[in-house]
């Protein structure tokens, strides 16, 4: 029988997250992560399906050691990387530029192209590449597939993808809006169609992926036509630590008047802005607790977050013309009823509303939170990027007749 398991690897600069999935029934055989790679106090947490989590702490100097540690943990559960059941390894790759519009089987040419994109993704692509190279060394015979965060957004028309700057300068430096979180937007928009009992080709959806990073997208008939992140994940919504949209002249002002360097401003806008910059907290649970206790700064941070979100809902409503559903996903979107309620408050004229009880209720899977007679559905759809990466990886290796 052909192998049916896929190992999904998400290699960040100092962490590796992984899941081993069996594509026969969609079982998660193991999930885990290694964090603080390169420090003395690295940590590995591994949870086999239906079993107790195992944690381990010590020095993991680099990604190679991290992957070897992951392989050793998997082996303890009889799920080692040498298993004939393993069909492929699927890698999350943040930036695929314009070239990678689909999941892609990795060879030397693909690696070189991902490397060529480092200037537009300096924080992410190097770590993704290290993960891929290490995994290839461990199992050179196994198909390895890259699934790109940008791929879903490559269908955006030029009118949405281009910044209104000099075309030659933009092209010389590959400056355009690429968008991110694409794997999540693809999965969630498709699951929303399923929740509505309709084909993805027939529905228009606004997806609000609200995690620590946050992005919105406008999806027409299953294809992305606009998204809020741009050249980098800094543009768009207010996020946990990122500013989202701002007048680019703020940067010149900080340089000329504030005496800050480009690197300092980069850090300010990516790490010390957004919710944390506004009120000192980036966890929405803590912010809501403070708001409920009457904290003014937390209230202002929350209001700015919601105001931006509302502007994007309105903008994407106009981009799509007809909207069938507005869907919330990721840590904040799935859990923060107050954010969902505030984001659509006052939008009854657009056919948008939440039902207080449904919205406040808890539920594991995809669910509607709008009143039953609503013109536009408002939904919560838990995202599952690992499942989507595994699904795309498995489909590709099956299609190319490649499973070992
Ligand atoms: P990322 O993948 O971008 O790191 P997640 O999608 O896991 O982020 O979302 C993390 C965020 O979700 C946290 O920072 C927190 O603000 C928010 N969050 C998680 N659980 C809750 C909850 N129960 N209520 C409100 N917000 C929550």
Short mmCIF file of C-alpha atoms and ligand atoms in Angstrom, two decimals:
data_model
loop_
_atom_site.label_atom_id
_atom_site.label_comp_id
_atom_site.label_asym_id
_atom_site.label_seq_id
_atom_site.Cartn_x
_atom_site.Cartn_y
_atom_site.Cartn_z
CA UNK A 1 0.00 0.00 0.00
CA UNK A 2 1.31 3.46 -0.73
CA UNK A 3 2.45 5.61 2.17
CA UNK A 4 -0.11 8.08 3.52
CA UNK A 5 1.69 10.08 6.19
CA UNK A 6 2.91 13.64 5.77
CA UNK A 7 5.24 15.47 8.14
CA UNK A 8 4.55 19.22 8.13
CA UNK A 9 7.44 21.47 9.15
CA UNK A 10 7.16 25.17 9.93
CA UNK A 11 10.71 26.39 10.50
CA UNK A 12 11.01 29.87 12.00
CA UNK A 13 14.18 31.74 12.88
CA UNK A 14 14.37 30.24 16.37
CA UNK A 15 11.68 27.57 16.33
CA UNK A 16 10.43 24.52 14.47
CA UNK A 17 6.77 23.54 14.69
CA UNK A 18 5.75 20.17 13.35
CA UNK A 19 2.81 17.86 12.88
CA UNK A 20 2.67 14.33 11.54
CA UNK A 21 -0.63 13.65 9.80
CA UNK A 22 -2.10 10.53 8.30
CA UNK A 23 -3.96 11.56 5.17
CA UNK A 24 -6.08 8.42 5.11
CA UNK A 25 -8.39 9.74 7.82
CA UNK A 26 -6.79 13.08 8.64
CA UNK A 27 -5.46 11.84 12.01
CA UNK A 28 -2.84 13.94 13.77
CA UNK A 29 -0.34 11.31 14.86
CA UNK A 30 1.95 13.75 16.63
CA UNK A 31 2.33 17.49 17.13
CA UNK A 32 5.14 19.46 18.68
CA UNK A 33 7.57 22.29 18.64
CA UNK A 34 11.16 23.16 19.40
CA UNK A 35 11.63 26.73 20.61
CA UNK A 36 14.55 29.00 21.47
CA UNK A 37 16.87 27.23 19.04
CA UNK A 38 20.40 28.62 19.43
CA UNK A 39 19.98 29.32 23.14
CA UNK A 40 21.03 27.32 26.20
CA UNK A 41 17.41 26.97 27.25
CA UNK A 42 15.85 25.48 24.13
CA UNK A 43 12.68 23.52 24.73
CA UNK A 44 11.00 20.66 22.93
CA UNK A 45 7.39 19.69 23.45
CA UNK A 46 6.05 16.60 21.74
CA UNK A 47 2.53 15.21 21.96
CA UNK A 48 1.65 11.88 20.35
CA UNK A 49 -1.97 11.24 19.40
CA UNK A 50 -3.95 10.20 22.45
CA UNK A 51 -0.82 10.19 24.61
CA UNK A 52 0.89 12.29 27.25
CA UNK A 53 3.01 15.27 26.18
CA UNK A 54 6.75 14.94 26.66
CA UNK A 55 8.86 18.02 27.35
CA UNK A 56 12.58 18.39 27.23
CA UNK A 57 14.80 21.36 27.90
CA UNK A 58 18.47 21.91 27.05
CA UNK A 59 20.69 23.43 24.40
CA UNK A 60 19.59 22.94 20.77
CA UNK A 61 22.29 24.85 18.87
CA UNK A 62 20.79 24.87 15.38
CA UNK A 63 17.98 23.68 13.10
CA UNK A 64 19.80 20.48 12.22
CA UNK A 65 19.96 19.46 15.88
CA UNK A 66 16.32 20.53 16.27
CA UNK A 67 15.14 18.29 13.45
CA UNK A 68 17.22 15.41 14.74
CA UNK A 69 15.60 15.87 18.15
CA UNK A 70 12.16 15.86 16.50
CA UNK A 71 13.05 12.70 14.55
CA UNK A 72 14.18 11.03 17.81
CA UNK A 73 10.90 11.92 19.55
CA UNK A 74 8.86 10.62 16.62
CA UNK A 75 10.90 7.41 16.62
CA UNK A 76 10.00 6.79 20.29
CA UNK A 77 6.36 6.53 19.17
CA UNK A 78 7.24 4.26 16.24
CA UNK A 79 6.76 7.18 13.84
CA UNK A 80 10.41 7.75 12.87
CA UNK A 81 11.42 9.56 9.70
CA UNK A 82 12.69 6.26 8.30
CA UNK A 83 9.14 4.86 8.35
CA UNK A 84 7.95 3.49 4.98
CA UNK A 85 4.57 5.03 5.83
CA UNK A 86 5.97 8.54 5.33
CA UNK A 87 4.92 9.85 1.90
CA UNK A 88 6.41 13.33 1.98
CA UNK A 89 7.52 16.29 4.04
CA UNK A 90 5.56 19.52 3.54
CA UNK A 91 7.34 22.77 4.38
CA UNK A 92 5.73 26.11 5.09
CA UNK A 93 7.63 28.70 3.09
CA UNK A 94 6.70 32.31 3.78
CA UNK A 95 7.65 34.02 0.54
CA UNK A 96 7.21 32.51 -2.90
CA UNK A 97 7.28 35.78 -4.84
CA UNK A 98 5.34 35.83 -8.11
CA UNK A 99 6.82 32.64 -9.39
CA UNK A 100 5.33 30.13 -6.95
CA UNK A 101 1.58 30.13 -7.44
CA UNK A 102 1.14 26.51 -6.33
CA UNK A 103 2.68 24.02 -3.91
CA UNK A 104 5.91 22.84 -5.49
CA UNK A 105 8.08 19.73 -5.21
CA UNK A 106 11.47 20.94 -4.03
CA UNK A 107 14.56 20.43 -6.14
CA UNK A 108 17.81 22.40 -6.40
CA UNK A 109 16.29 24.97 -8.77
CA UNK A 110 13.36 25.59 -6.40
CA UNK A 111 15.77 26.00 -3.48
CA UNK A 112 17.77 28.53 -5.49
CA UNK A 113 14.61 30.50 -6.27
CA UNK A 114 13.51 30.57 -2.62
CA UNK A 115 17.01 31.80 -1.82
CA UNK A 116 16.71 34.51 -4.47
CA UNK A 117 13.66 35.82 -2.62
CA UNK A 118 15.58 36.43 0.63
CA UNK A 119 15.88 40.20 -0.01
CA UNK A 120 12.07 40.51 0.11
CA UNK A 121 11.70 38.08 3.04
CA UNK A 122 14.87 38.48 5.11
CA UNK A 123 13.25 37.35 8.36
CA UNK A 124 11.55 34.22 7.11
CA UNK A 125 12.94 32.59 3.99
CA UNK A 126 16.43 31.86 5.45
CA UNK A 127 14.91 29.86 8.31
CA UNK A 128 12.52 28.06 5.95
CA UNK A 129 15.48 27.16 3.73
CA UNK A 130 17.49 25.79 6.63
CA UNK A 131 14.55 23.58 7.58
CA UNK A 132 14.25 22.27 4.02
CA UNK A 133 17.97 21.57 3.64
CA UNK A 134 18.14 19.74 6.95
CA UNK A 135 15.08 17.63 6.13
CA UNK A 136 16.52 16.78 2.72
CA UNK A 137 19.76 15.64 4.35
CA UNK A 138 17.81 13.39 6.71
CA UNK A 139 15.64 11.83 3.99
CA UNK A 140 17.14 12.60 0.56
CA UNK A 141 14.91 10.00 -1.12
CA UNK A 142 11.63 11.49 0.12
CA UNK A 143 9.59 14.08 -1.82
CA UNK A 144 9.71 17.45 -0.08
CA UNK A 145 7.09 20.03 -0.96
CA UNK A 146 7.10 23.79 -0.40
CA UNK A 147 3.72 25.38 0.40
CA UNK A 148 3.94 29.14 0.13
CA UNK A 149 2.15 31.72 2.31
CA UNK A 150 1.97 34.00 -0.72
CA UNK A 151 0.62 31.49 -3.27
CA UNK A 152 -3.08 32.03 -2.63
CA UNK A 153 -2.66 35.75 -3.24
CA UNK A 154 -0.99 35.44 -6.64
CA UNK A 155 -4.45 35.66 -8.23
CA UNK A 156 -4.78 39.30 -7.14
CA UNK A 157 -5.26 41.61 -10.11
CA UNK A 158 -2.53 44.15 -10.84
CA UNK A 159 -4.85 46.90 -9.62
CA UNK A 160 -4.70 45.39 -6.12
CA UNK A 161 -1.14 44.05 -6.22
CA UNK A 162 0.69 47.20 -7.36
CA UNK A 163 1.62 50.17 -5.22
CA UNK A 164 1.15 53.50 -6.93
CA UNK A 165 4.85 54.26 -7.22
CA UNK A 166 7.16 54.59 -10.21
CA UNK A 167 6.82 51.32 -12.13
CA UNK A 168 10.51 50.93 -13.06
CA UNK A 169 11.68 51.43 -9.50
CA UNK A 170 9.05 49.02 -8.20
CA UNK A 171 9.98 46.34 -10.72
CA UNK A 172 13.72 46.75 -10.24
CA UNK A 173 13.29 45.91 -6.55
CA UNK A 174 10.34 43.51 -6.91
CA UNK A 175 8.19 45.86 -4.84
CA UNK A 176 4.54 44.85 -4.95
CA UNK A 177 1.86 43.54 -2.65
CA UNK A 178 2.39 39.80 -2.14
CA UNK A 179 0.18 39.10 0.89
CA UNK A 180 0.75 36.43 3.55
CA UNK A 181 -1.22 33.89 5.65
CA UNK A 182 -2.38 32.58 2.26
CA UNK A 183 -2.60 28.96 3.39
CA UNK A 184 -5.01 30.02 6.13
CA UNK A 185 -7.08 32.27 3.85
CA UNK A 186 -7.35 29.44 1.29
CA UNK A 187 -8.40 26.86 3.86
CA UNK A 188 -10.81 29.11 5.73
CA UNK A 189 -12.54 30.47 2.62
CA UNK A 190 -13.09 26.92 1.34
CA UNK A 191 -14.37 25.70 4.72
CA UNK A 192 -16.73 28.68 4.82
CA UNK A 193 -18.26 27.62 1.52
CA UNK A 194 -18.68 24.14 2.95
CA UNK A 195 -20.35 25.59 6.07
CA UNK A 196 -22.78 27.48 3.83
CA UNK A 197 -23.42 24.28 1.86
CA UNK A 198 -22.26 25.88 -1.39
CA UNK A 199 -19.45 25.41 -3.88
CA UNK A 200 -16.38 27.65 -3.32
CA UNK A 201 -16.82 28.99 -6.90
CA UNK A 202 -20.22 30.39 -5.93
CA UNK A 203 -19.35 32.33 -2.79
CA UNK A 204 -17.68 35.65 -2.02
CA UNK A 205 -16.04 35.79 1.37
CA UNK A 206 -14.18 38.32 3.50
CA UNK A 207 -11.69 36.38 5.65
CA UNK A 208 -10.36 38.02 8.80
CA UNK A 209 -7.33 36.10 10.07
CA UNK A 210 -6.77 37.66 13.50
CA UNK A 211 -3.87 36.09 15.37
CA UNK A 212 -0.81 37.84 16.71
CA UNK A 213 -0.17 38.67 13.06
CA UNK A 214 -3.43 39.67 11.37
CA UNK A 215 -4.65 39.99 7.80
CA UNK A 216 -7.88 40.34 5.84
CA UNK A 217 -8.63 39.04 2.38
CA UNK A 218 -11.36 39.40 -0.21
CA UNK A 219 -12.06 36.07 -1.89
CA UNK A 220 -14.30 35.92 -4.95
CA UNK A 221 -15.41 32.45 -6.02
CA UNK A 222 -12.43 30.80 -4.32
CA UNK A 223 -9.83 33.21 -5.72
CA UNK A 224 -8.16 35.95 -3.73
CA UNK A 225 -8.75 39.42 -5.22
CA UNK A 226 -7.25 41.54 -2.45
CA UNK A 227 -5.44 41.15 0.85
CA UNK A 228 -4.26 43.52 3.54
CA UNK A 229 -0.61 42.50 3.91
CA UNK A 230 1.75 43.79 1.25
CA UNK A 231 5.43 43.57 0.36
CA UNK A 232 5.91 42.34 3.93
CA UNK A 233 3.51 41.31 6.72
CA UNK A 234 3.64 44.86 8.14
CA UNK A 235 0.85 46.41 6.07
CA UNK A 236 -2.84 46.35 6.88
CA UNK A 237 -4.62 45.59 10.15
CA UNK A 238 -3.47 46.57 13.63
CA UNK A 239 -1.63 43.49 14.95
CA UNK A 240 -0.18 42.28 18.24
CA UNK A 241 3.12 44.12 17.78
CA UNK A 242 2.92 45.54 14.21
CA UNK A 243 1.46 48.90 13.27
CA UNK A 244 -0.30 47.88 10.06
CA UNK A 245 -1.13 50.77 7.72
CA UNK A 246 0.47 54.13 8.30
CA UNK A 247 1.52 57.15 6.27
CA UNK A 248 4.97 56.25 4.85
CA UNK A 249 6.07 59.79 5.68
CA UNK A 250 6.06 58.77 9.37
CA UNK A 251 9.27 56.89 8.53
CA UNK A 252 11.01 59.93 6.99
CA UNK A 253 9.85 62.01 9.91
CA UNK A 254 11.32 59.57 12.42
CA UNK A 255 14.58 59.55 10.47
CA UNK A 256 14.90 63.29 9.97
CA UNK A 257 13.31 64.64 13.11
CA UNK A 258 13.53 61.68 15.47
CA UNK A 259 17.09 60.75 14.47
CA UNK A 260 16.21 57.07 14.21
CA UNK A 261 17.94 54.61 11.87
CA UNK A 262 16.13 52.38 9.38
CA UNK A 263 16.76 49.38 11.63
CA UNK A 264 15.39 51.16 14.69
CA UNK A 265 12.23 52.13 12.82
CA UNK A 266 11.90 48.58 11.51
CA UNK A 267 11.97 47.32 15.09
CA UNK A 268 9.56 50.04 16.25
CA UNK A 269 6.97 49.23 13.59
CA UNK A 270 7.29 45.44 13.71
CA UNK A 271 7.91 44.79 17.41
CA UNK A 272 6.84 47.79 19.47
CA UNK A 273 3.70 48.96 17.68
CA UNK A 274 0.20 47.59 17.22
CA UNK A 275 -1.58 46.58 20.42
CA UNK A 276 1.61 46.30 22.46
CA UNK A 277 2.73 49.77 21.43
CA UNK A 278 -0.67 51.25 22.14
CA UNK A 279 -1.30 49.74 25.57
CA UNK A 280 1.62 47.52 26.60
CA UNK A 281 -0.20 44.21 26.01
CA UNK A 282 -0.62 42.21 22.82
CA UNK A 283 -2.78 39.41 24.18
CA UNK A 284 -6.43 40.16 23.45
CA UNK A 285 -7.53 38.29 26.59
CA UNK A 286 -5.51 40.65 28.78
CA UNK A 287 -6.69 43.69 26.81
CA UNK A 288 -10.33 42.72 27.25
CA UNK A 289 -9.76 42.13 30.97
CA UNK A 290 -8.30 45.64 31.26
CA UNK A 291 -11.10 47.16 29.17
CA UNK A 292 -13.67 45.54 31.45
CA UNK A 293 -11.81 46.97 34.46
CA UNK A 294 -12.10 50.49 32.99
CA UNK A 295 -8.51 50.89 31.70
CA UNK A 296 -8.45 53.83 29.25
CA UNK A 297 -5.31 52.88 27.31
CA UNK A 298 -6.54 49.36 26.73
CA UNK A 299 -9.90 50.78 25.60
CA UNK A 300 -8.19 53.07 23.09
CA UNK A 301 -6.01 50.21 21.77
CA UNK A 302 -9.12 48.06 21.35
CA UNK A 303 -11.01 50.86 19.60
CA UNK A 304 -8.15 51.51 17.15
CA UNK A 305 -7.92 47.77 16.41
CA UNK A 306 -11.67 47.60 15.72
CA UNK A 307 -11.76 50.82 13.69
CA UNK A 308 -9.11 49.45 11.30
CA UNK A 309 -10.87 46.11 11.06
CA UNK A 310 -14.15 47.81 10.17
CA UNK A 311 -12.47 49.87 7.47
CA UNK A 312 -11.17 46.70 5.82
CA UNK A 313 -14.57 45.01 6.03
CA UNK A 314 -16.07 48.03 4.28
CA UNK A 315 -13.29 48.22 1.70
CA UNK A 316 -13.50 44.54 0.82
CA UNK A 317 -17.28 44.71 0.70
CA UNK A 318 -16.84 47.34 -2.01
CA UNK A 319 -14.11 45.32 -3.78
CA UNK A 320 -16.35 42.23 -3.90
CA UNK A 321 -19.65 43.98 -4.62
CA UNK A 322 -21.59 41.05 -3.18
CA UNK A 323 -20.56 39.36 0.05
CA UNK A 324 -21.92 36.01 1.22
CA UNK A 325 -19.93 35.69 4.43
CA UNK A 326 -17.57 37.52 6.75
CA UNK A 327 -15.51 34.92 8.57
CA UNK A 328 -13.30 35.21 11.64
CA UNK A 329 -10.34 32.92 12.26
CA UNK A 330 -7.04 32.45 14.24
CA UNK A 331 -6.48 33.07 17.97
CA UNK A 332 -8.40 36.34 18.30
CA UNK A 333 -10.95 35.69 15.53
CA UNK A 334 -11.91 32.27 16.86
CA UNK A 335 -12.01 33.18 20.55
CA UNK A 336 -12.73 36.86 21.09
CA UNK A 337 -16.53 37.29 20.86
CA UNK A 338 -16.10 40.97 21.81
CA UNK A 339 -13.93 41.60 18.74
CA UNK A 340 -16.45 39.95 16.40
CA UNK A 341 -19.33 41.85 17.93
CA UNK A 342 -17.55 45.22 17.78
CA UNK A 343 -16.24 44.66 14.24
CA UNK A 344 -19.72 44.32 12.73
CA UNK A 345 -21.57 46.67 15.12
CA UNK A 346 -23.42 49.31 13.14
CA UNK A 347 -23.03 47.47 9.83
CA UNK A 348 -26.66 46.31 9.67
CA UNK A 349 -27.00 48.45 6.54
CA UNK A 350 -24.53 46.08 4.86
CA UNK A 351 -26.57 43.08 6.03
CA UNK A 352 -24.05 42.31 8.77
CA UNK A 353 -24.89 41.43 12.37
CA UNK A 354 -24.07 38.89 15.04
CA UNK A 355 -26.57 37.02 17.19
CA UNK A 356 -25.54 37.77 20.80
CA UNK A 357 -26.09 34.25 22.04
CA UNK A 358 -24.52 32.43 19.09
CA UNK A 359 -21.55 34.77 19.11
CA UNK A 360 -20.94 34.35 22.84
CA UNK A 361 -21.34 30.57 22.67
CA UNK A 362 -18.32 28.32 22.50
CA UNK A 363 -17.88 25.70 19.86
CA UNK A 364 -15.04 23.71 18.42
CA UNK A 365 -15.75 23.59 14.74
CA UNK A 366 -16.92 25.99 12.04
CA UNK A 367 -20.12 27.78 13.04
CA UNK A 368 -22.41 30.65 12.13
CA UNK A 369 -22.76 33.50 14.59
CA UNK A 370 -25.14 35.68 12.57
CA UNK A 371 -28.93 35.65 13.11
CA UNK A 372 -30.66 32.93 11.06
CA UNK A 373 -32.31 35.46 8.70
CA UNK A 374 -29.11 37.46 8.08
CA UNK A 375 -28.43 38.65 4.52
CA UNK A 376 -24.69 38.05 4.99
CA UNK A 377 -23.44 35.16 7.10
CA UNK A 378 -20.97 35.93 9.89
CA UNK A 379 -18.97 32.83 10.76
CA UNK A 380 -16.18 31.50 12.93
CA UNK A 381 -14.03 28.96 11.11
CA UNK A 382 -10.99 27.59 12.97
CA UNK A 383 -7.95 27.73 10.74
CA UNK A 384 -5.74 24.68 10.24
CA UNK A 385 -2.65 25.63 8.29
CA UNK A 386 -0.87 22.35 9.01
CA UNK A 387 -3.77 20.30 7.65
CA UNK A 388 -3.88 22.49 4.56
CA UNK A 389 -0.11 22.14 3.99
CA UNK A 390 -0.40 18.36 4.44
CA UNK A 391 -3.40 18.16 2.10
CA UNK A 392 -1.66 20.16 -0.62
CA UNK A 393 1.59 18.21 -0.17
CA UNK A 394 -0.13 14.84 -0.33
CA UNK A 395 -2.23 15.79 -3.35
CA UNK A 396 0.91 16.88 -5.21
CA UNK A 397 2.98 13.77 -4.49
CA UNK A 398 0.06 11.51 -5.34
CA UNK A 399 -0.56 13.36 -8.56
CA UNK A 400 3.08 13.11 -9.60
CA UNK A 401 3.05 9.41 -8.66
CA UNK A 402 5.84 10.21 -6.31
CA UNK A 403 5.18 8.59 -2.91
CA UNK A 404 8.18 6.39 -2.16
P1 LIG B 1 -0.06 33.49 15.76
O1 LIG B 1 -0.21 32.18 15.03
O2 LIG B 1 -0.14 34.70 14.88
O3 LIG B 1 1.06 33.55 16.75
P2 LIG B 1 -2.60 32.82 17.01
O4 LIG B 1 -3.51 32.65 15.86
O5 LIG B 1 -2.23 31.63 17.80
O6 LIG B 1 -1.33 33.67 16.64
O7 LIG B 1 -3.28 33.90 17.99
C1 LIG B 1 -2.63 34.29 19.18
C2 LIG B 1 -3.44 35.40 19.83
O8 LIG B 1 -4.78 34.98 19.99
C3 LIG B 1 -2.98 35.75 21.22
O9 LIG B 1 -1.96 36.73 21.19
C4 LIG B 1 -4.23 36.31 21.86
O10 LIG B 1 -4.28 37.70 21.63
C5 LIG B 1 -5.36 35.68 21.08
N1 LIG B 1 -6.18 34.76 21.86
C6 LIG B 1 -5.97 33.47 22.12
N2 LIG B 1 -6.97 32.95 22.88
C7 LIG B 1 -7.83 33.96 23.11
C8 LIG B 1 -9.07 34.08 23.83
N3 LIG B 1 -9.62 33.06 24.47
N4 LIG B 1 -9.68 35.29 23.81
C9 LIG B 1 -9.15 36.34 23.17
N5 LIG B 1 -7.99 36.28 22.47
C10 LIG B 1 -7.34 35.12 22.45
#
